[in-house]
Coordinates of C-alpha atoms in Angstrom, one line a residue:
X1 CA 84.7 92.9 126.7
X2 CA 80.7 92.9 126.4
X3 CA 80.4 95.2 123.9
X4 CA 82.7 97.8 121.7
X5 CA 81.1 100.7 123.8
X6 CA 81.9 99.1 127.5
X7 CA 85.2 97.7 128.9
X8 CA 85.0 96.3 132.4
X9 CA 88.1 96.5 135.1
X10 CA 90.0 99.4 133.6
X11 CA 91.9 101.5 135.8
X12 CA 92.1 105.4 136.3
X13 CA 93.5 108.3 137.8
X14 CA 93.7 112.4 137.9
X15 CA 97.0 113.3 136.5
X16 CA 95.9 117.2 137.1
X17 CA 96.3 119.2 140.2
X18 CA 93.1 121.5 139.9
X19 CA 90.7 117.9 140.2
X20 CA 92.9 115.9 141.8
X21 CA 91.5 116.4 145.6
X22 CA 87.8 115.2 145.3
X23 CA 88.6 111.8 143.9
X24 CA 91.0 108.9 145.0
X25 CA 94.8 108.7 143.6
X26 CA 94.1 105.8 141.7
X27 CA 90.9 103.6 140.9
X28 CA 91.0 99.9 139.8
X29 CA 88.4 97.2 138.8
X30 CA 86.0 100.2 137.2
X31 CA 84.5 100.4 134.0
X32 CA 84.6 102.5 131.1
X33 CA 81.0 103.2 128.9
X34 CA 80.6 105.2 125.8
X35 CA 77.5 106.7 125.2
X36 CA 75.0 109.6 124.7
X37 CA 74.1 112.3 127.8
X38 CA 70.5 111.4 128.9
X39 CA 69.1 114.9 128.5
X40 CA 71.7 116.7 126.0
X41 CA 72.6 113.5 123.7
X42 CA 76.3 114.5 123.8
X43 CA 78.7 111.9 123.4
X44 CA 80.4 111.2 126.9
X45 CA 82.7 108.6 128.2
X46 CA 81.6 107.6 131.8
X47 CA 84.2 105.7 134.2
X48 CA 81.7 103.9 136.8
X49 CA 83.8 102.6 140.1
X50 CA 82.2 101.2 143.8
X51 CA 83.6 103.4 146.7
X52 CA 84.6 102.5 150.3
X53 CA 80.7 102.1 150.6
X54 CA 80.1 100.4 147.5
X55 CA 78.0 102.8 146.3
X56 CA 78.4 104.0 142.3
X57 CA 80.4 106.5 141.8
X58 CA 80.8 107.8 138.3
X59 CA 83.3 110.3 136.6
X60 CA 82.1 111.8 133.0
X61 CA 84.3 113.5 130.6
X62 CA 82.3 115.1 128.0
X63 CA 84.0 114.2 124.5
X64 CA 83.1 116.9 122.7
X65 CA 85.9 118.9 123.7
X66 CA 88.1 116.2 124.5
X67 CA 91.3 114.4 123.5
X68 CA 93.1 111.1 123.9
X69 CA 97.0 110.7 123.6
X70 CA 98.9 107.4 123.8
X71 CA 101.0 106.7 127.1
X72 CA 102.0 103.3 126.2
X73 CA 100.6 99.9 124.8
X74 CA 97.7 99.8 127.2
X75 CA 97.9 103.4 128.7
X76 CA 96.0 106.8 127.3
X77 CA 95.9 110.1 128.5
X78 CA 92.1 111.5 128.1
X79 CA 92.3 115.5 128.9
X80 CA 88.9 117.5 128.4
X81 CA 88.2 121.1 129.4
X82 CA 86.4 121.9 132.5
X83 CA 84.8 125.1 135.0
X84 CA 84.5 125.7 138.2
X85 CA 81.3 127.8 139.1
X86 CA 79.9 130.6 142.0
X87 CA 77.0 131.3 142.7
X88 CA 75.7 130.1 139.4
X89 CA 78.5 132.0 137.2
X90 CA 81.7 130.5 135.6
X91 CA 84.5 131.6 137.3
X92 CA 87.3 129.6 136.3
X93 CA 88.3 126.7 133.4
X94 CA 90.8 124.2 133.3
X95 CA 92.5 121.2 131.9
X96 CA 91.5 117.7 133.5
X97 CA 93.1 115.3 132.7
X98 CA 92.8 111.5 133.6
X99 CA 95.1 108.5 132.9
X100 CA 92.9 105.3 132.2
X101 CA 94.8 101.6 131.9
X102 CA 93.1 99.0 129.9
X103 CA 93.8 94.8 130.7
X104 CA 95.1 93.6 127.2
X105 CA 97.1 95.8 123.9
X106 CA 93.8 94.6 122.2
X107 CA 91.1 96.1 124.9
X108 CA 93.9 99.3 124.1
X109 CA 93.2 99.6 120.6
X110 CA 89.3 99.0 120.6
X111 CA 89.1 102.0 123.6
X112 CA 90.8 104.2 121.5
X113 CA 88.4 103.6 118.6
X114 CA 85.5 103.6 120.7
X115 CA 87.0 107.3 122.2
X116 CA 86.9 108.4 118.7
X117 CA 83.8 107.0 116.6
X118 CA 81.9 108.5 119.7
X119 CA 83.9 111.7 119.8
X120 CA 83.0 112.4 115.9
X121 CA 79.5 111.2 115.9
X122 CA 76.9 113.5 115.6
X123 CA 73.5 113.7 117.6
X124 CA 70.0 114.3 116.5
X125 CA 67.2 115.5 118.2
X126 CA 66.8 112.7 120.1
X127 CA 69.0 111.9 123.0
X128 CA 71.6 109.0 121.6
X129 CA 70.3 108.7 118.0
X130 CA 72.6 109.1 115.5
X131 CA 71.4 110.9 112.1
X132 CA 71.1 109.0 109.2
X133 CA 73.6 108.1 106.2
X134 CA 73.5 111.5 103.9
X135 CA 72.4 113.9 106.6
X136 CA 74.0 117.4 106.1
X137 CA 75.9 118.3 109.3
X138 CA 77.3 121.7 109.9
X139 CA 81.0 119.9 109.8
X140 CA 81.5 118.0 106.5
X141 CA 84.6 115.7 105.9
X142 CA 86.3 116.0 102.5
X143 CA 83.4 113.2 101.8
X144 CA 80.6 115.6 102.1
X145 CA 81.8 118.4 100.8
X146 CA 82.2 116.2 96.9
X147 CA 79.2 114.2 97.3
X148 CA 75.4 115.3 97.4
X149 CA 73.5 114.1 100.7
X150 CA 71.1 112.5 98.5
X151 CA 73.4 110.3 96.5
X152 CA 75.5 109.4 99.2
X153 CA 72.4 108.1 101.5
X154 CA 71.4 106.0 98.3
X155 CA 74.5 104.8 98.1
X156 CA 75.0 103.5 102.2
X157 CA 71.6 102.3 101.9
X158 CA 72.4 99.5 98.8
X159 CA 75.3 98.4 99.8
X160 CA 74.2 98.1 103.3
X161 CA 72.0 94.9 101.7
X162 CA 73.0 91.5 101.9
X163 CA 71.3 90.6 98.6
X164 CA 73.7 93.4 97.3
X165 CA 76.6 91.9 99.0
X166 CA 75.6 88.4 97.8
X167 CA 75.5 89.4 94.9
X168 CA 78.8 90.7 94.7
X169 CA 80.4 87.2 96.7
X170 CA 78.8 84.7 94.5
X171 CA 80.8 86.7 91.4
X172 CA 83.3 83.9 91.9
X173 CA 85.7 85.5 89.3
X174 CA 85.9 88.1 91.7
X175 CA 85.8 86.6 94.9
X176 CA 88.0 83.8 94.2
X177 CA 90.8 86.1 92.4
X178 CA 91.4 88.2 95.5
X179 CA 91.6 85.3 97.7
X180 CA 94.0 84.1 95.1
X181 CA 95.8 87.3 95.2
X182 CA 95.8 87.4 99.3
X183 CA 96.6 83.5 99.5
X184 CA 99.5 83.7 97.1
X185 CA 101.5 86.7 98.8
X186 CA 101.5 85.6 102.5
X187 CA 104.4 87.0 102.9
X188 CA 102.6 90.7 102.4
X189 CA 99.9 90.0 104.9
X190 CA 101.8 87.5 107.7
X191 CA 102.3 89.4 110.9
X192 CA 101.4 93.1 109.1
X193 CA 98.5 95.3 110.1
X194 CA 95.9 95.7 107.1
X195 CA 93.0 98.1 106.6
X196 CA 90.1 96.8 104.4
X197 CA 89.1 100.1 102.5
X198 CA 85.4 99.8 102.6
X199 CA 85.1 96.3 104.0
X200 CA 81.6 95.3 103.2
X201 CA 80.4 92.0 104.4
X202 CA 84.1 91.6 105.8
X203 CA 85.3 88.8 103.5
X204 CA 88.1 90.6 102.7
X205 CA 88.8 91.3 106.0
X206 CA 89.0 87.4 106.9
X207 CA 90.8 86.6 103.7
X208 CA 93.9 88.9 104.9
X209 CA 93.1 87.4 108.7
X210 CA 93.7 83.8 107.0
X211 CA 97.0 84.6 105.6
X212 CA 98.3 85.9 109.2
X213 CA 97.6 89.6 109.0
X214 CA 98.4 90.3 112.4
X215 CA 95.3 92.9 112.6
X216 CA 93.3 93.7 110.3
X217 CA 90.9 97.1 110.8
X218 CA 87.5 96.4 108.6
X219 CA 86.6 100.4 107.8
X220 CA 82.8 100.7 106.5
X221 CA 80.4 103.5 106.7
X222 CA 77.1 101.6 106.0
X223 CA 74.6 99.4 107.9
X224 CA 76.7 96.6 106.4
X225 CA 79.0 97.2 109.4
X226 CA 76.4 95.3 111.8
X227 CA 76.5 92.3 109.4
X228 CA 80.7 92.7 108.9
X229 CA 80.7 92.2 112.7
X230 CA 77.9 89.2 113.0
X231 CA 80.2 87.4 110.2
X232 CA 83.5 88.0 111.9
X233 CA 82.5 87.4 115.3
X234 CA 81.0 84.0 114.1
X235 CA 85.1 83.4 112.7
X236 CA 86.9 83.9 116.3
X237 CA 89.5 82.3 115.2
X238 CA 89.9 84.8 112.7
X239 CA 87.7 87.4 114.2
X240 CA 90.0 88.3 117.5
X241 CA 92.2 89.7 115.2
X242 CA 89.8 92.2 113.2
X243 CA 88.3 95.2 114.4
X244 CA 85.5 96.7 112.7
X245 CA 84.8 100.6 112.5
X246 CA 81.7 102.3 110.9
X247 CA 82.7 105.1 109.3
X248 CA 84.3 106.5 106.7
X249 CA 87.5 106.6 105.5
X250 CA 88.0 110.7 105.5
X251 CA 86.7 110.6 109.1
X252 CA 87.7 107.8 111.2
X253 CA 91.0 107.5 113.1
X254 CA 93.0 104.4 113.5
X255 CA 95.7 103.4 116.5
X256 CA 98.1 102.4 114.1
X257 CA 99.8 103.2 110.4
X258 CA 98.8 100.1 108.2
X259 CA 101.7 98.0 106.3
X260 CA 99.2 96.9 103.3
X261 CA 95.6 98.3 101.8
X262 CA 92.7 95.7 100.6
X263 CA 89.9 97.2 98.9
X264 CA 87.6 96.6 96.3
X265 CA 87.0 99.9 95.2
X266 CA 86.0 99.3 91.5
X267 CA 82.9 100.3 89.9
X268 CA 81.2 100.0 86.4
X269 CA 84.1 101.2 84.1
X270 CA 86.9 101.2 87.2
X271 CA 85.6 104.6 88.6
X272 CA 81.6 104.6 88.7
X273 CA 81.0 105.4 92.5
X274 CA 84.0 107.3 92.6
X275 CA 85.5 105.1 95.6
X276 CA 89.0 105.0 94.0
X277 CA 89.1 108.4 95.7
X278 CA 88.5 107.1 98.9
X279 CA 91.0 104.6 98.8
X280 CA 93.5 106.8 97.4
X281 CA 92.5 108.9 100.3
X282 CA 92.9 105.7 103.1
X283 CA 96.5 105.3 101.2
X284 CA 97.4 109.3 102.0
X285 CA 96.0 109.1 105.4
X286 CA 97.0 104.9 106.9
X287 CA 99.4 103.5 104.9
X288 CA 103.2 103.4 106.0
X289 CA 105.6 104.8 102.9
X290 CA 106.1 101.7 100.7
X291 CA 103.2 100.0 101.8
X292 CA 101.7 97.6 99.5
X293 CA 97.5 98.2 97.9
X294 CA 96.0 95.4 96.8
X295 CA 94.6 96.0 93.7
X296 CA 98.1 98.3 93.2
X297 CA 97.0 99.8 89.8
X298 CA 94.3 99.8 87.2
X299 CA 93.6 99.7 83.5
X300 CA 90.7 100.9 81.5
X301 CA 90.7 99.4 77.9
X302 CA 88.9 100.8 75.4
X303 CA 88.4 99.8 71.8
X304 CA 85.9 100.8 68.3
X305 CA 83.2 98.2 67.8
X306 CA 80.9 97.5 65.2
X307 CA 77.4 96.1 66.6
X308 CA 74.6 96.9 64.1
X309 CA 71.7 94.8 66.4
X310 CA 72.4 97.0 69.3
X311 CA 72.3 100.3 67.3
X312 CA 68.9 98.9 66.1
X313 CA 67.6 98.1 68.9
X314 CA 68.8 101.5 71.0
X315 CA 67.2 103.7 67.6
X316 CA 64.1 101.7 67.9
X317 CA 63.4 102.7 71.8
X318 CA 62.3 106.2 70.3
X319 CA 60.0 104.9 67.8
X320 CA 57.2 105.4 70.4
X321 CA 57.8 109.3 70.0
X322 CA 57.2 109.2 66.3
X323 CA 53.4 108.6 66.8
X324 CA 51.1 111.0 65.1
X325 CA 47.6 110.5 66.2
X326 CA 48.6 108.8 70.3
X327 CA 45.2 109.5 71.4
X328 CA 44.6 112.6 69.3
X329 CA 48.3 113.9 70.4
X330 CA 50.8 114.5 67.6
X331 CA 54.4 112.9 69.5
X332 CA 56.9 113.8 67.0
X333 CA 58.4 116.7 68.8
X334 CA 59.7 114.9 71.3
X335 CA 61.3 112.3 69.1
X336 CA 64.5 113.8 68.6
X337 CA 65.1 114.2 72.7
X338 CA 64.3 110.9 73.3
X339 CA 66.3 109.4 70.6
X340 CA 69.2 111.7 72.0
X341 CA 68.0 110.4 75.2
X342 CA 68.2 106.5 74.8
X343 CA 71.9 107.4 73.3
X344 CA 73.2 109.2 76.6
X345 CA 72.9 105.7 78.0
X346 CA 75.9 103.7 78.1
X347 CA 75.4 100.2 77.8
X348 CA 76.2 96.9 80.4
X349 CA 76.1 93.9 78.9
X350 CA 78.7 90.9 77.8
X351 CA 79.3 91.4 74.1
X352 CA 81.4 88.7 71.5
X353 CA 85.0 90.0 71.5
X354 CA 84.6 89.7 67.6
X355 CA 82.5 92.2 67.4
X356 CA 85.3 94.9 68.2
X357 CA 86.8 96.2 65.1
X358 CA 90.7 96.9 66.0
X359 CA 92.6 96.1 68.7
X360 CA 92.2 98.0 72.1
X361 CA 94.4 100.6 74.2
X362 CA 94.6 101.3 77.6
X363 CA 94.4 104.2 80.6
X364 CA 96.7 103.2 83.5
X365 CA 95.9 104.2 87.0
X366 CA 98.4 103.8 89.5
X367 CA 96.8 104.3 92.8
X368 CA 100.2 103.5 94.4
X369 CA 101.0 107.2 93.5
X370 CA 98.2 109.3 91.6
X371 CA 96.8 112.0 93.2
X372 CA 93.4 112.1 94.1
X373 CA 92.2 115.2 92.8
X374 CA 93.7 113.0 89.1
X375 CA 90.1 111.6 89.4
X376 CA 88.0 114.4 89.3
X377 CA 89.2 114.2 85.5
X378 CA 90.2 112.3 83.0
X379 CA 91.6 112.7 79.6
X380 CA 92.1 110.0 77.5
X381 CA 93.1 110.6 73.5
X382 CA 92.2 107.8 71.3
X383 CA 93.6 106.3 68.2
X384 CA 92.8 103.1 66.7
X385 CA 93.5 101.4 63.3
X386 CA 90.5 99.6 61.9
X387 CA 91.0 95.6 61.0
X388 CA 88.1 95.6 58.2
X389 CA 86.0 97.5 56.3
X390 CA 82.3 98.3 58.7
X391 CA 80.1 100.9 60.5
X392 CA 81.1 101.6 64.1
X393 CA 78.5 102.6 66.1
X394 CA 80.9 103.0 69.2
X395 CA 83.6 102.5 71.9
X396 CA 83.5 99.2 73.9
X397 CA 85.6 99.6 77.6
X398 CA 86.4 97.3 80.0
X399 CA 88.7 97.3 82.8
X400 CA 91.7 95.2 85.0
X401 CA 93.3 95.6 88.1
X402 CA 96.8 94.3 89.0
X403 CA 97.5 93.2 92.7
X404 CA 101.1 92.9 92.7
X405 CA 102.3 91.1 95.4
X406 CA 105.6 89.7 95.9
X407 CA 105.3 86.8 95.7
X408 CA 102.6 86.5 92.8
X409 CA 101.8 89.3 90.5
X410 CA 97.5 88.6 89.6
X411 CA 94.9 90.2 87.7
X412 CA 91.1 90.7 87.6
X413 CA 89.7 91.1 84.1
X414 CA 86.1 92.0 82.9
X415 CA 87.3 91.4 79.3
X416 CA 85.0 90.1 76.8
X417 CA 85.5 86.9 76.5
X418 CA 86.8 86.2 79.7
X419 CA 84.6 84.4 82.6
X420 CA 81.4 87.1 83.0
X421 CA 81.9 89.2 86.6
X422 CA 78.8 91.3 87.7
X423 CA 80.5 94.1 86.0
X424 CA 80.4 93.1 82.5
X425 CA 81.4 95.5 80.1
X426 CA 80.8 99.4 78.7
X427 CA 79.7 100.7 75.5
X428 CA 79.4 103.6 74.6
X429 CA 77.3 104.3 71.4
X430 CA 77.2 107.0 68.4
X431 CA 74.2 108.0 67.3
X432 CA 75.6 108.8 64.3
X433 CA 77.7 106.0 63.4
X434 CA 81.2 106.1 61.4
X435 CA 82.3 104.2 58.0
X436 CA 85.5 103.2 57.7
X437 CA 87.6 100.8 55.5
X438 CA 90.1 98.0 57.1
X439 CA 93.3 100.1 57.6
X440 CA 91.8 103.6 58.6
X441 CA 92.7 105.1 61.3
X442 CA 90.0 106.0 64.2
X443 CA 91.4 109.0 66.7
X444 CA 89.1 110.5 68.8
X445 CA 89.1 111.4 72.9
X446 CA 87.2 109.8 76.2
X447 CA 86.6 112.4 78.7
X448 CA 85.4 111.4 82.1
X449 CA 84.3 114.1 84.5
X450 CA 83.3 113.5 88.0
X451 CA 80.2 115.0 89.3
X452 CA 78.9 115.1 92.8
X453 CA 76.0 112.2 92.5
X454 CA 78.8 110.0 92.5
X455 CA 79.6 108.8 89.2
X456 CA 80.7 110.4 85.8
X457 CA 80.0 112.2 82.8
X458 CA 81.0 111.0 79.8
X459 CA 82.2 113.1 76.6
X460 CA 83.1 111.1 73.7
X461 CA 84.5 111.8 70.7
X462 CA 85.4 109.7 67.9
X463 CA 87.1 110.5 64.2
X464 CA 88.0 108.5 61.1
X465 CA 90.3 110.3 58.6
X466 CA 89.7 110.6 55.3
X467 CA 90.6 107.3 52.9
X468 CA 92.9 107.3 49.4
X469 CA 94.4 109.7 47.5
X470 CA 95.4 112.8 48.5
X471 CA 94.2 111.9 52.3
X472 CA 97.2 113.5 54.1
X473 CA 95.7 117.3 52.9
X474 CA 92.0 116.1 53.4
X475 CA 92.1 116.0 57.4
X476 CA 89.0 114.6 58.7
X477 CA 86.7 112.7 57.2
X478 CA 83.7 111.9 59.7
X479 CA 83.6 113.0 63.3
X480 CA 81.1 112.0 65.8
X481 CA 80.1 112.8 69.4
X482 CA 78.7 111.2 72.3
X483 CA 77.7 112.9 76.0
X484 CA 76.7 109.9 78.1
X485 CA 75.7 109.8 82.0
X486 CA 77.8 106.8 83.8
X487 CA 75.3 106.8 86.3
X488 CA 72.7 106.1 84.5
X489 CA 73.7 102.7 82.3
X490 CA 70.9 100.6 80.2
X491 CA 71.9 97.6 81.3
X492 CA 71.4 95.2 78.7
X493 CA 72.1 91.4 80.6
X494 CA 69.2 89.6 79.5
X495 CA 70.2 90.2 76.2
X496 CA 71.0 87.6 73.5
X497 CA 74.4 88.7 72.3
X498 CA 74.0 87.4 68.6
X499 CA 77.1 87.1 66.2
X500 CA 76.5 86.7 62.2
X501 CA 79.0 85.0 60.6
X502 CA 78.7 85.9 56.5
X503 CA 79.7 82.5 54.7
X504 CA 82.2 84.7 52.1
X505 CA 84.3 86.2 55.1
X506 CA 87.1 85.3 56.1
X507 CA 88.4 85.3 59.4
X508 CA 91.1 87.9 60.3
X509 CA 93.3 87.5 63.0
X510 CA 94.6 90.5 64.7
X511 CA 98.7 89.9 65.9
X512 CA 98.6 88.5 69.3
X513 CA 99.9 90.5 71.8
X514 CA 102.2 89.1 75.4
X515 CA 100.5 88.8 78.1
X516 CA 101.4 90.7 81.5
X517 CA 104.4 89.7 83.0
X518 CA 103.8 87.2 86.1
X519 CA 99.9 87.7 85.7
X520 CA 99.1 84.2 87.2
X521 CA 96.7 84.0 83.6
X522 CA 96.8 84.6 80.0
X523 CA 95.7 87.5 78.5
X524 CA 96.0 89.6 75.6
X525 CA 96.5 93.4 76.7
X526 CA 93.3 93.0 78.4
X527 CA 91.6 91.0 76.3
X528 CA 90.6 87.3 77.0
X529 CA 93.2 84.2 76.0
X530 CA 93.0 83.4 72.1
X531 CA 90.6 85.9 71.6
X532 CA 90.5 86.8 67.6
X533 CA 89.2 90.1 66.4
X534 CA 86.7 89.6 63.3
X535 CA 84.7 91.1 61.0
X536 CA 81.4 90.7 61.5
X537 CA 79.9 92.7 58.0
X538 CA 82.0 93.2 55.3
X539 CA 82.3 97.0 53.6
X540 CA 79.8 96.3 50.6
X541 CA 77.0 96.2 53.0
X542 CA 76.6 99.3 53.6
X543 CA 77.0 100.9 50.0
X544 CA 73.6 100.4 49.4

C-alpha cells in the first residue's frame, strides 16, 4: 500500500441496476484514491482501472453523501446517491451502489478508515486543504460544542511538539510504569485489539504492540499524528500491526469494538485538560462490555499543609502595588486585586511531605463506570484532623492512578516524596491562613467546575472548629476561602523547597497506613513509602 489514501489492485463492481449498463460486471487490478475534488474540494473516493484500450478510466463516488457497510473480512459495500439529468435539469436520483474487494484483512481495515477520516473531514477554501485545529465548523462533535475554538487549537498545537512529547517520555516514572503495567499483564494485551486514547508520539501504542496486542488503533487529533506514524513505521515489526488515525475520539470511527483502552489522559491535579472525558467517551463508544482501561481508576489526595516560606513569598509578589510615588503614580489601589490575584494561582512544585499537617484523604474516580457528564463537576467535602499545633496556609493535592491488570495490579503516584514526574504536585493557598492546635479538626469542601478553556475552576473552602471548653455549642471557629483558576498554575520548580527543623521539636509520627493491595510498590494511601508527617513550627510561634 503506498500510502493510507491509495490502495492499488482492488477489485470493484455495480451491485445496482440503474448504473449497472455503462460499466463492466466486474473490474480487477484497479485502484482506489482518496482525495479532494479539483475544483469543489469535496472529499471523493476515485476507483482508476485501464479498459480494453488501456486507456484510464475512472469511477468517482462523492463521499459526502455516502456510506460504507461491511460485506465480509475484505468486502464493503460503498452506496452514494446519484441523478440522472435532461437537458440540463435533474430528472431522476438513485442509489448506486458499488462492491469494492481489497487484497489482505489489513488493506480491509485501513480502506474503511481512509473511507471515513475523508468522509468527515472538512474543506476550506482551498481545493484539498483541510482547516486548522480549532476552526469552528457548522457541524460540531460533542468536542466542540464543550471546548472554545481558541483553547482547543492551543491545545493540538503543544502537544503536537516533540519537545512537549520528550518531555513527557524522558518522565521515566511515567514512562517506565506503564510499560511496567503493559509488560506485566500480557495476558490483557496478547492477541486483543487496543485503542491508544490520544496516542501522542505512539509509545504507548508500541508498548501494547510488544506485549502481542493483535491490533492496536493509535487515535490522535494533533500534528503529532505525522510523527506517531514516522515512529511506528520506523518499528515494522511492531508497526504492521498499528494503525494510526488523526482525529478525535468523538468523531472518528473504527472497524472494530476494542478488548482493552490505553491512555494517558491525566493532567495537572488528574483532570486539568479535561481529557478524562474523552477517554471516558472512547470507553462508551469502542470498548467491548468488560473490557479492561489501563489506568482503570483514579485518586486525587488532598491534605492541610502548613508552609510559611511559600505564603511569604506568594504575599510579597503584590508588594510592587503598594508603591506610593511609582513615577509620580500612587499604586495602592490596585494592591488588594493583585494580592487576590497572585492567590487565585495554584501552585506546581515538589514540596517536603513534612510539611503537610494531617494525614490526607482521597476522591476516587472510576473511569471503568462514571459517567462523563460526573466531570463537569466535582464535589469533594473535606475533613482533616490536625497532627500539631501551626498556621495552615492551604490544601496540598496530588494524585494516582491504578491500572489493574490481571495479572499485576500497578500504580502511578505524584506523591510527595515519591520519585518527581513532570506533574509534581497542587497547592492550593489561603490568603487568609487558619490556626489550629494538634487535634483540631479541619472540614472544609474542594469544588472543581469545568469550564470550556479546558481546565477547572477551583472553589475552596476550608474550616477549623472552635478549641476547648464548651466547643461542641461554639460551631466554627475560623473559615477561609479560596477561588483558584486550574488553568492558570504558578509553577514554582525552580524553587528551593526549604524545611526548618526547630531543635526543641520533636518528631511526630502519624500511624502508618497499608498500602494498596497488589500495587507492585509501597505506599501509604497515596503518600510515598516511610513518609512521616512533622511539624515544621510549633504553636507558640505564632502567639506573638
Amino acid at each position: 500500500m503506498a500510502s493510507p489514501d491509495l490502495f492499488p489492485n482492488v477489485s470493484f463492481c455495480h451491485v445496482s441496476a440503474a448504473a449497472a449498463t455503462s460499466s463492466p460486471e466486474a473490474t480487477a487490478g484497479a485502484t482506489a484514491v482518496f482525495g479532494g475534488d479539483a475544483a469543489s474540494g469535496d472529499p471523493r473516493l476515485s476507483l482508476v482501472w485501464s479498459g480494453e484500450t488501456q486507456s484510464k478510466h475512472t469511477l468517482e463516488i462523492d463521499l459526502s453523501d455516502a456510506q460504507i457497510f461491511k460485506l465480509g473480512p475484505t468486502e464493503w459495500l460503498c452506496v452514494s446517491v446519484e441523478s440522472e439529468a435532461k437537458g440540463g435539469v435533474e430528472e431522476k436520483s438513485y442509489s448506486r451502489a458499488i462492491k469494492v474487494v481489497l487484497r489482505t484483512e489489513a488493506e480491509s481495515k485501513a480502506f474503511y478508515l481512509a473511507f471515513q477520516q475523508w468522509k468527515h473531514r472538512v474543506i476550506s477554501g482551498k481545493a484539498g486543504e483541510p482547516l486548522e485545529n480549532g476552526v469552528i465548523i457548522g457541524s460540531k462533535s460533542k468536542f466542540d460544542t464543550k471546548i472554545e475554538a481558541s483553547s482547543a487549537k492551543m491545545y493540538f498545537h503543544y502537544y503536537g511538539q516533540l519537545l512537549h512529547q520528550q518531555n513527557m517520555l524522558q518522565d521515566f516514572v511515567r514512562t517506565g510504569t506503564y510499560y511496567a503495567a503493559v509488560m506485566e499483564n500480557r495476558s490483557d494485551f496478547e492477541g486483543r485489539v487496543v485503542v491508544d486514547v490520544g496516542a501522542g508520539s505512539g509509545i504507548l501504542s508500541l508498548f501494547a504492540a510488544q506485549a502481542g496486542a493483535r491490533h492496536v488503533y493509535a487515535v490522535e487529533a494533533s500534528e503529532m499524528s505525522e510523527h506517531a506514524q514516522r515512529l511506528i513505521s520506523g518499528n515494522p515489526s511492531l508497526g504492521q500491526r498499528i494503525t494510526v488515525i488523526k482525529g478525535k475520539v468523538e468523531e472518528v470511527e473504527l472497524p472494530e469494538k476494542a478488548d482493552i483502552l490505553i491512555s494517558e489522559p491525566m493532567g495537572t491535579l488528574l483532570v486539568n485538560e479535561r481529557m478524562l472525558e474523552s477517554y471516558v467517551i472512547a470507553r462508551d463508544r469502542f470498548l467491548v462490555p468488560g473490557g479492561k482501561m489501563f489506568p482503570t481508576t483514579g485518586r486525587i489526595h488532598m491534605a492541610p499543609f502548613s508552609d510559611e516560606y511559600l505564603y511569604v513569598e506568594m504575599a510579597n509578589k503584590a508588594l510592587f502595588w503598594q508603591q506610593h510615588n511609582f513615577f509620580g503614580v500612587d499604586l495602592t489601589p490596585l494592591h488588594g486585586s493583585a494580592f487576590q490575584g497572585y492567590f487565585s494561582q495554584p501552585v506546581v512544585d515538589a514540596f517536603d511531605p513534612r510539611l503537610l499537617v494531617s494525614l490526607p484523604t482521597y476522591h476516587m474516580l472510576d473511569f471503568t463506570s462514571m459517567k462523563e457528564e460526573e466531570l463537569y463537576e466535582i464535589d469533594i467535602p473535606l475533613n482533616f484532623v490536625a497532627s500539631v499545633g501551626t498556621r495552615v496556609h492551604g490544601l496540598a493535592c496530588w494524585f494516582d492512578v491504578l491500572f489493574n491488570g490481571s495479572t499485576v495490579q500497578r500504580w502511578l503516584t505524584t506523591a510527595p516524596g515519591s520519585p518527581t514526574t513532570h506533574w509534581y504536585q497542587l497547592r492550593c493557598i489561603l490568603s487568609q491562613p487558619l490556626y489550629v492546635m494538634a487535634g483540631q479538626e479541619i472540614t472544609g469542601r474542594l469544588h472543581l467546575v469545568a469550564h470550556s478553556a479546558q481546565s477547572y475552576t477551583i472553589y475552596l473552602t476550608m474550616s477549623a472548629k472552635m478549641w476547648g471548653e464548651g466547643a461542641e455549642q461554639g460551631g466554627i471557629l475560623q473559615t477561609s476561602t479560596a477561588k483558584l483558576e486550574l488553568k492558570e498554575p504558578y509553577y514554582r520548580l525552580s524553587q528551593p523547597q526549604p524545611y526548618v527543623m526547630q531543635q526543641d521539636q520533636q518528631q511526630q509520627q502519624l500511624p502508618s497506613l497499608q498500602p494498596p493491595q497488589g500495587s507492585g510498590q509501597q505506599m501509604q494511601d497515596g503518600l510515598s513509602p516511610s513518609i512521616t508527617i512533622e511539624p515544621d513550627q510549633d504553636s507558640a510561634a505564632f502567639t506573638r
